[in-house]
Amino acid sequence: QVQLVESGGGLVQAGNSLRLSCAASGRTFGNNAMGWFRQAPGKEREFVAGISWSGAFTYYADSVKGRFTISRDNAKNTMYLQMNSLKTEDTAVYFCAAGVVRGGRRIEDYNYWGQGTQVTVSS
């Protein structure tokens, strides 16, 4: 069992940066692939970025590639999403997730979810 809590969201102007954190509890954190998803109003939840259990393998949605960086610190049971050059279209609730499928990009690839943190990017 893994419990996930996101933090770090907020209101930021376009072009600026934010760093999201996902704190995990549970003994299996280091064994899980992790990911970030987001959901904008009226839209489906979409994949943003994923990272393997060791952190050596990362992968991104095309829409954020080159702007966002996913990382994890297994000693601290925490995953991060550094978001640079934010755009208004990045506005969404961001969710962290844990699963066992390396390279997973689908919602069904993840078993555990946080409650989400709001990111709002103004123009």
Short mmCIF file of C-alpha atoms in Angstrom, two decimals:
data_model
loop_
_atom_site.label_atom_id
_atom_site.label_comp_id
_atom_site.label_asym_id
_atom_site.label_seq_id
_atom_site.Cartn_x
_atom_site.Cartn_y
_atom_site.Cartn_z
CA GLN A 1 0.00 0.00 0.00
CA VAL A 2 1.29 3.46 -0.94
CA GLN A 3 -0.21 6.76 0.16
CA LEU A 4 0.61 9.84 -1.90
CA VAL A 5 0.32 13.55 -1.05
CA GLU A 6 1.08 16.29 -3.57
CA SER A 7 2.22 19.82 -2.72
CA GLY A 8 3.75 22.86 -4.37
CA GLY A 9 0.93 23.97 -6.60
CA GLY A 10 -0.17 27.57 -6.87
CA LEU A 11 -0.70 30.58 -9.11
CA VAL A 12 2.17 31.63 -11.34
CA GLN A 13 2.61 33.84 -14.38
CA ALA A 14 3.37 32.36 -17.76
CA GLY A 15 7.08 31.85 -18.31
CA ASN A 16 7.80 31.22 -14.65
CA SER A 17 8.51 28.00 -12.77
CA LEU A 18 7.02 25.77 -10.08
CA ARG A 19 8.20 22.60 -8.43
CA LEU A 20 5.68 20.02 -7.34
CA SER A 21 6.43 17.40 -4.72
CA CYS A 22 4.80 14.06 -4.05
CA ALA A 23 5.42 12.59 -0.62
CA ALA A 24 4.86 8.87 -0.36
CA SER A 25 4.36 6.60 2.59
CA GLY A 26 4.44 2.85 2.53
CA ARG A 27 7.25 0.36 2.32
CA THR A 28 7.00 -0.20 -1.41
CA PHE A 29 7.79 3.33 -2.64
CA GLY A 30 11.20 2.35 -3.93
CA ASN A 31 9.73 -0.53 -5.88
CA ASN A 32 7.19 1.52 -7.77
CA ALA A 33 7.31 3.35 -11.01
CA MET A 34 5.91 6.82 -10.46
CA GLY A 35 4.19 9.34 -12.63
CA TRP A 36 2.53 12.72 -12.89
CA PHE A 37 -0.81 13.27 -14.58
CA ARG A 38 -2.93 16.39 -14.92
CA GLN A 39 -6.54 17.21 -15.50
CA ALA A 40 -7.80 20.53 -16.79
CA PRO A 41 -11.44 21.60 -16.37
CA GLY A 42 -13.67 19.76 -18.79
CA LYS A 43 -10.87 17.54 -20.01
CA GLU A 44 -9.74 14.00 -19.34
CA ARG A 45 -6.82 13.21 -17.09
CA GLU A 46 -3.64 13.04 -19.14
CA PHE A 47 -0.15 11.70 -18.67
CA VAL A 48 2.60 14.25 -18.05
CA ALA A 49 5.77 12.41 -16.99
CA GLY A 50 6.95 9.11 -15.58
CA ILE A 51 10.01 7.73 -13.83
CA SER A 52 11.26 4.23 -13.14
CA TRP A 53 11.74 2.88 -9.64
CA SER A 54 15.48 3.68 -9.71
CA GLY A 55 15.07 7.07 -11.36
CA ALA A 56 17.30 6.07 -14.25
CA PHE A 57 14.48 6.00 -16.81
CA THR A 58 12.26 9.03 -17.41
CA TYR A 59 9.70 9.78 -20.09
CA TYR A 60 7.45 12.71 -20.93
CA ALA A 61 4.42 13.79 -22.85
CA ASP A 62 5.36 15.73 -25.95
CA SER A 63 3.58 18.80 -24.62
CA VAL A 64 5.99 19.16 -21.68
CA LYS A 65 9.21 17.65 -23.05
CA GLY A 66 12.09 20.07 -22.60
CA ARG A 67 10.20 22.17 -20.04
CA PHE A 68 9.38 19.72 -17.24
CA THR A 69 11.74 17.43 -15.35
CA ILE A 70 10.67 14.51 -13.21
CA SER A 71 12.91 13.16 -10.46
CA ARG A 72 12.69 11.13 -7.29
CA ASP A 73 14.60 10.68 -4.05
CA ASN A 74 13.87 7.22 -2.70
CA ALA A 75 15.70 7.98 0.55
CA LYS A 76 13.14 10.72 1.20
CA ASN A 77 10.20 8.83 -0.35
CA THR A 78 9.55 11.87 -2.52
CA MET A 79 9.04 12.52 -6.21
CA TYR A 80 9.31 15.91 -7.88
CA LEU A 81 8.15 17.68 -11.00
CA GLN A 82 10.14 20.76 -11.92
CA MET A 83 8.06 22.83 -14.30
CA ASN A 84 9.79 25.60 -16.22
CA SER A 85 8.57 27.98 -18.93
CA LEU A 86 5.01 27.43 -17.82
CA LYS A 87 2.20 28.16 -20.26
CA THR A 88 -1.45 28.97 -19.65
CA GLU A 89 -2.35 25.59 -21.13
CA ASP A 90 -0.46 23.91 -18.27
CA THR A 91 -3.23 25.03 -15.92
CA ALA A 92 -4.70 21.89 -14.33
CA VAL A 93 -4.90 19.79 -11.22
CA TYR A 94 -1.73 17.72 -11.05
CA PHE A 95 -1.81 14.22 -9.63
CA CYS A 96 1.02 11.92 -8.67
CA ALA A 97 0.63 8.20 -9.08
CA ALA A 98 2.47 4.98 -8.30
CA GLY A 99 2.39 1.75 -10.23
CA VAL A 100 4.38 -1.26 -11.33
CA VAL A 101 4.45 -0.77 -15.09
CA ARG A 102 7.72 0.70 -16.28
CA GLY A 103 7.06 3.24 -18.99
CA GLY A 104 3.38 3.37 -18.20
CA ARG A 105 1.46 6.28 -19.73
CA ARG A 106 -2.08 5.10 -19.12
CA ILE A 107 -4.21 5.74 -16.05
CA GLU A 108 -4.70 2.00 -15.67
CA ASP A 109 -0.93 1.49 -15.38
CA TYR A 110 -1.02 3.10 -11.93
CA ASN A 111 -2.51 1.67 -8.78
CA TYR A 112 -2.20 4.51 -6.29
CA TRP A 113 -3.13 8.16 -6.64
CA GLY A 114 -2.81 11.35 -4.66
CA GLN A 115 -5.58 13.91 -4.22
CA GLY A 116 -4.01 16.43 -6.57
CA THR A 117 -2.63 19.96 -6.37
CA GLN A 118 -3.89 22.92 -8.40
CA VAL A 119 -1.54 24.70 -10.79
CA THR A 120 -2.82 27.89 -12.37
CA VAL A 121 -0.77 29.74 -14.96
CA SER A 122 -1.89 33.28 -15.77
CA SER A 123 -1.05 35.22 -18.92
#
